[in-house]
Short mmCIF file of C-alpha atoms in Angstrom, two decimals:
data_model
loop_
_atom_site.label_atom_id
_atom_site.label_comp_id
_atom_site.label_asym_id
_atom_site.label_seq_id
_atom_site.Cartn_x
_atom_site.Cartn_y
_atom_site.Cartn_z
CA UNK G 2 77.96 85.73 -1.29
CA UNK G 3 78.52 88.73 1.15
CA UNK G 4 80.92 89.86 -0.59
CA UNK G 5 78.93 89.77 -4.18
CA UNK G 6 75.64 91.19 -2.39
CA UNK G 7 78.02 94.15 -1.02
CA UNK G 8 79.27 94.35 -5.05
CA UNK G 9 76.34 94.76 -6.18
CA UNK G 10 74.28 97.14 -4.15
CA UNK G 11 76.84 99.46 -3.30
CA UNK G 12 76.94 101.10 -7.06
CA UNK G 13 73.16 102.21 -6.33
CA UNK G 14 74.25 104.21 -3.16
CA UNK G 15 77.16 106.07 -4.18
CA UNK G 16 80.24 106.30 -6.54
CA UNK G 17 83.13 103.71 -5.80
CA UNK G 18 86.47 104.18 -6.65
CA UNK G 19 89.30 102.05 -6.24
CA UNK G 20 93.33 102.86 -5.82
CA UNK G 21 96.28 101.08 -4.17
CA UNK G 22 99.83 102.00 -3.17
CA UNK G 23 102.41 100.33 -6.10
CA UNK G 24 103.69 97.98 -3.17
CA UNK G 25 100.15 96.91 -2.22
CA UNK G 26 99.79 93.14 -1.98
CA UNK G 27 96.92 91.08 -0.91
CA UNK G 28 98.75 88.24 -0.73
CA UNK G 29 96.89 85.01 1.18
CA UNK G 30 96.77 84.72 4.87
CA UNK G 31 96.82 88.70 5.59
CA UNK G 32 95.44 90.62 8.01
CA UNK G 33 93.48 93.60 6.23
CA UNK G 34 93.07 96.70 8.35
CA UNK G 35 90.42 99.41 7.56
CA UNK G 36 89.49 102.30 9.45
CA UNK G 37 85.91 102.21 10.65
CA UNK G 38 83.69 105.52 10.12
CA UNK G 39 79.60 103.86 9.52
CA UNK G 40 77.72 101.22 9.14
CA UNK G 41 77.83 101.50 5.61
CA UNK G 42 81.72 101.22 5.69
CA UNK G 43 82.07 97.42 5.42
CA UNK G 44 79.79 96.99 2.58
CA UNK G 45 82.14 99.76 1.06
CA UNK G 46 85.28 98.03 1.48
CA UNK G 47 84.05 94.52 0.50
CA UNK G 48 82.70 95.80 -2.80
CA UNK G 49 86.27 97.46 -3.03
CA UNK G 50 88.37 94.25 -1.90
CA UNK G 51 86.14 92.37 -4.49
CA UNK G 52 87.17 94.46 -7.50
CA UNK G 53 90.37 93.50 -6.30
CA UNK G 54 90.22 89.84 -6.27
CA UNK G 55 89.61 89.21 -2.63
CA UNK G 56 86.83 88.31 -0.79
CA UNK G 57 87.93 88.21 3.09
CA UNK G 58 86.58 86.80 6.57
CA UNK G 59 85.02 89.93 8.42
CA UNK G 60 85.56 90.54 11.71
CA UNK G 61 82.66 92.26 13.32
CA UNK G 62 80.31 92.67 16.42
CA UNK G 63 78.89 89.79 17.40
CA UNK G 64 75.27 91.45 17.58
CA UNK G 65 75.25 91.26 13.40
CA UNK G 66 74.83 87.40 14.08
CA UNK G 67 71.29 87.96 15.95
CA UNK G 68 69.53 89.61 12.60
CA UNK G 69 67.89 87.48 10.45
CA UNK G 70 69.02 86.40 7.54
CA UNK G 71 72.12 88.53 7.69
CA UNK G 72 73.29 86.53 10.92
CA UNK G 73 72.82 83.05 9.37
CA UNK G 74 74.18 84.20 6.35
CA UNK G 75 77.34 85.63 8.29
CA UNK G 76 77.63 82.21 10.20
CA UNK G 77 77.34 80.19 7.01
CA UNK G 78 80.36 81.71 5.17
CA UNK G 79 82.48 81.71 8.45
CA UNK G 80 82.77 85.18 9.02
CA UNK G 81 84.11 85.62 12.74
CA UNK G 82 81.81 87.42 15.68
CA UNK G 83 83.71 89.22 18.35
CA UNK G 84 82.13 89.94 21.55
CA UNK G 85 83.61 92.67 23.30
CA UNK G 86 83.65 92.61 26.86
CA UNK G 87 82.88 89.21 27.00
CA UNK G 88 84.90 86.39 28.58
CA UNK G 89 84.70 84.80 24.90
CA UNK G 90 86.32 87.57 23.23
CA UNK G 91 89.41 86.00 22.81
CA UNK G 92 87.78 83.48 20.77
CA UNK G 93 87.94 85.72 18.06
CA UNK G 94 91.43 85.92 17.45
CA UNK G 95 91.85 82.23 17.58
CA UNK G 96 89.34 81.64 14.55
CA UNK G 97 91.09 84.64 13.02
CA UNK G 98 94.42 83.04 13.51
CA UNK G 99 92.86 80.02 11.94
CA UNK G 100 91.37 81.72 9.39
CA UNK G 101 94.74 82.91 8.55
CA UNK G 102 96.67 79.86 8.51
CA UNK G 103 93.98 78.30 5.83
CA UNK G 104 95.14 81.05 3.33
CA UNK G 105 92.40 83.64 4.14
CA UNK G 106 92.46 86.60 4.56
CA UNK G 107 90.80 88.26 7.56
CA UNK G 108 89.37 91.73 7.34
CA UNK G 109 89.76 93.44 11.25
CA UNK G 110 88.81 97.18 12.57
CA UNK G 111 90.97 98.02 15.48
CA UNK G 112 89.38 100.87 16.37
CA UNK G 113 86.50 98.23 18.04
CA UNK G 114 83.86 100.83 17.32
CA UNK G 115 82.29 103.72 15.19
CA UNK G 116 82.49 107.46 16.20
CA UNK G 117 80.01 108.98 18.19
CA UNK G 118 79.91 112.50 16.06
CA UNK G 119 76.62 113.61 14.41
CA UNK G 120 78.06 115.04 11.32
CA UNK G 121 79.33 113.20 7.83
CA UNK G 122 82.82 114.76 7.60
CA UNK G 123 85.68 112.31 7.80
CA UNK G 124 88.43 112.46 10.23
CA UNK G 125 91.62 110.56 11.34
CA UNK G 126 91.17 106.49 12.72
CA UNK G 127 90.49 106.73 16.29
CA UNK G 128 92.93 104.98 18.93
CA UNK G 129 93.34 101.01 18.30
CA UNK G 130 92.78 98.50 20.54
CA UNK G 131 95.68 95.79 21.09
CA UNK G 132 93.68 93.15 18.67
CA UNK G 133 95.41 93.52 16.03
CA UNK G 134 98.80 93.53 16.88
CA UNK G 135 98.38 90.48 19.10
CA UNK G 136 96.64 88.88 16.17
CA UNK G 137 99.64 89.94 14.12
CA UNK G 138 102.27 88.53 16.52
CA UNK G 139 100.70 85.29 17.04
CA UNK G 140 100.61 84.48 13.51
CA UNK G 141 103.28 86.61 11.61
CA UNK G 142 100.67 87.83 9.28
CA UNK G 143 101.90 91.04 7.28
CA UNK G 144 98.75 93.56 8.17
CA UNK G 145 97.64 95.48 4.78
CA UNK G 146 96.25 98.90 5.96
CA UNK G 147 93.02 100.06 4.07
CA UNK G 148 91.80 103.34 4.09
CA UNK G 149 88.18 104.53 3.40
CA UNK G 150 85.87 107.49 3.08
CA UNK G 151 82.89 108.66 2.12
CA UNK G 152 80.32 106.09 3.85
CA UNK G 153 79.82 108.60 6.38
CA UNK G 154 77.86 110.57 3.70
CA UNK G 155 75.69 107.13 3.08
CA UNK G 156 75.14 106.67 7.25
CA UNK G 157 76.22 108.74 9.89
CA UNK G 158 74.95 110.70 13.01
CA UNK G 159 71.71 109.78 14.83
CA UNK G 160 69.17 106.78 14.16
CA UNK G 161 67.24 109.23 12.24
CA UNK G 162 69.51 110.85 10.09
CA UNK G 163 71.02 107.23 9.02
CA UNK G 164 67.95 106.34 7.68
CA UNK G 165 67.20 109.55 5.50
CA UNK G 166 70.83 109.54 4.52
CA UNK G 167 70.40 105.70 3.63
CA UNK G 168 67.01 106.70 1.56
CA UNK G 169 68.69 109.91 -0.31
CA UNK G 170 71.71 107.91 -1.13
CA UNK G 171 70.36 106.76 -4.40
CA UNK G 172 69.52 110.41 -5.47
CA UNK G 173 72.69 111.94 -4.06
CA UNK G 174 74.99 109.51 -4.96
CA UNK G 175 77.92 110.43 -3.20
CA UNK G 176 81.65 109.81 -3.52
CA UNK G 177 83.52 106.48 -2.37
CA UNK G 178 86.64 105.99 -2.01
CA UNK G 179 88.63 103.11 -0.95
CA UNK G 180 92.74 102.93 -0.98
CA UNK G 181 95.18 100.22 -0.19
CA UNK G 182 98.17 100.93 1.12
CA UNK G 183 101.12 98.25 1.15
CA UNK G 184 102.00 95.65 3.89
CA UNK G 185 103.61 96.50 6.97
CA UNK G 186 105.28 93.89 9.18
CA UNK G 187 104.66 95.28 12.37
CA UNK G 188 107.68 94.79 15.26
CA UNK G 189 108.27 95.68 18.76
CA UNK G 190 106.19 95.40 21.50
CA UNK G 191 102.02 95.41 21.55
CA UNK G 192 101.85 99.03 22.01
CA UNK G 193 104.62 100.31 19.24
CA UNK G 194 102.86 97.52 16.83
CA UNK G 195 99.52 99.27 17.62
CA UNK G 196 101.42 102.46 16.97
CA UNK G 197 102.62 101.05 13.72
CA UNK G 198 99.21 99.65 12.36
CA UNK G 199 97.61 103.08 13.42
CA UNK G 200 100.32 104.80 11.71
CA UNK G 201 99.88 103.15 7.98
CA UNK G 202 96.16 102.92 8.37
CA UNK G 203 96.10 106.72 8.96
CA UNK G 204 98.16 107.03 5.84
CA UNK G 205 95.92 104.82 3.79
CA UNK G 206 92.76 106.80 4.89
CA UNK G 207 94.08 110.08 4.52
CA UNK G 208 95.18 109.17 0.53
CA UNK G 209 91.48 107.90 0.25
CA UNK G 210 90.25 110.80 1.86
CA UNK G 211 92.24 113.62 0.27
CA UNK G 212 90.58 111.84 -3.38
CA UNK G 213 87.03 113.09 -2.52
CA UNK G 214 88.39 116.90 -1.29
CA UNK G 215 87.77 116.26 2.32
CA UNK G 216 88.82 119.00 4.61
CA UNK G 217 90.47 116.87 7.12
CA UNK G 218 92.69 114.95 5.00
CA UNK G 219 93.52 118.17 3.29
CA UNK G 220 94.57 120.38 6.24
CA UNK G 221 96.86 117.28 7.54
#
């Protein structure tokens, strides 16, 4: 249902488009791995993943679970909280791992966070955290990276400004873009498979980025 609710509203708010890399392959029991730039990001990249054929497990911060109706409905379809900082944070990665072995696949942001900057221009992923990779090495999952842009120009900067741009949206309808890039089996130890995920996730946002003109995927 997430996944159709994200499908359908996200039309209204801006223009979605859709690419991925020849070798792209969304095959069950992969790790997706998306960049993280808003809070209008995931409803980006599940309207994307569904006009692919895929409707993943999300995992996202736990604090989603305590608004109504959004957290029941999160809890209901088994999407996976993870609490940073807390003792139960590992928790996460073992429903993700199981997640994975029943033929889902798990949608993760490594960066653990969105970025602090006021404006709605994109930029590179941020540093990952070690999630991911120890997520990947547990379970042998191939990691697809997914780039996206543009949902900084739905919601980004202060409270304030992520309202209005979340009222204007409608009017302005601004450019989506969401590319998939294909699977990486990531090797070595946690901090070269980090390396390795940050790598082709860079990649994957810069093609999506460079499709709506922005300046930083340009000059790089």
């Amino acid at each position: 249902m997430l996944s159709r609710l994200a499908d359908a509203l996200v039309p209204a708010f801006g223009r979605l488009s859709v690419t991925a890399h020849a070798g792209a392959d969304l095959a069950p029991g992969s790790i997706i791995a998306a960049n993280h730039t808003s809070l209008a990001d995931p409803a980006v990249v599940l309207a994307a993943l569904r006009r692919l054929g895929v409707e993943p497990v999300v995992m996202a911060a736990a604090g989603l679970w305590r608004i109504p109706v959004l957290g029941p409905l999160l809890a209901r379809e088994g999407h996976i909280p993870v609490r940073r900082g807390h003792r139960s944070a590992a928790d996460a990665l073992d429903l993700a791992e199981a997640a994975l072995e029943r033929g889902r696949l798990v949608l993760m942001y490594a960066e653990g966070g969105i970025p602090t900057r006021r404006d709605a221009g994109e930029a590179a992923p941020g540093a990952f955290r070690s999630g991911l990779a120890r997520l990947a090495e547990r379970t042998g999952a191939p990691v697809v990276p997914l780039g996206q842009a543009g949902s900084r120009r739905v919601t980004s900067g202060s409270a304030a400004k992520q309202i209005t741009g979340l009222a204007t949206a409608p009017l302005r309808r601004p450019g989506l873009h969401v590319h998939v890039g294909a699977p990486v089996g990531l090797t070595g130890d946690s901090d070269t498979r980090t390396r390795q995920a940050h790598r082709a996730v860079t990649e994957a946002w810069r093609t999506a980025a460079a499709r709506l003109g922005e300046p930083a995927a340009l000059a790089a």
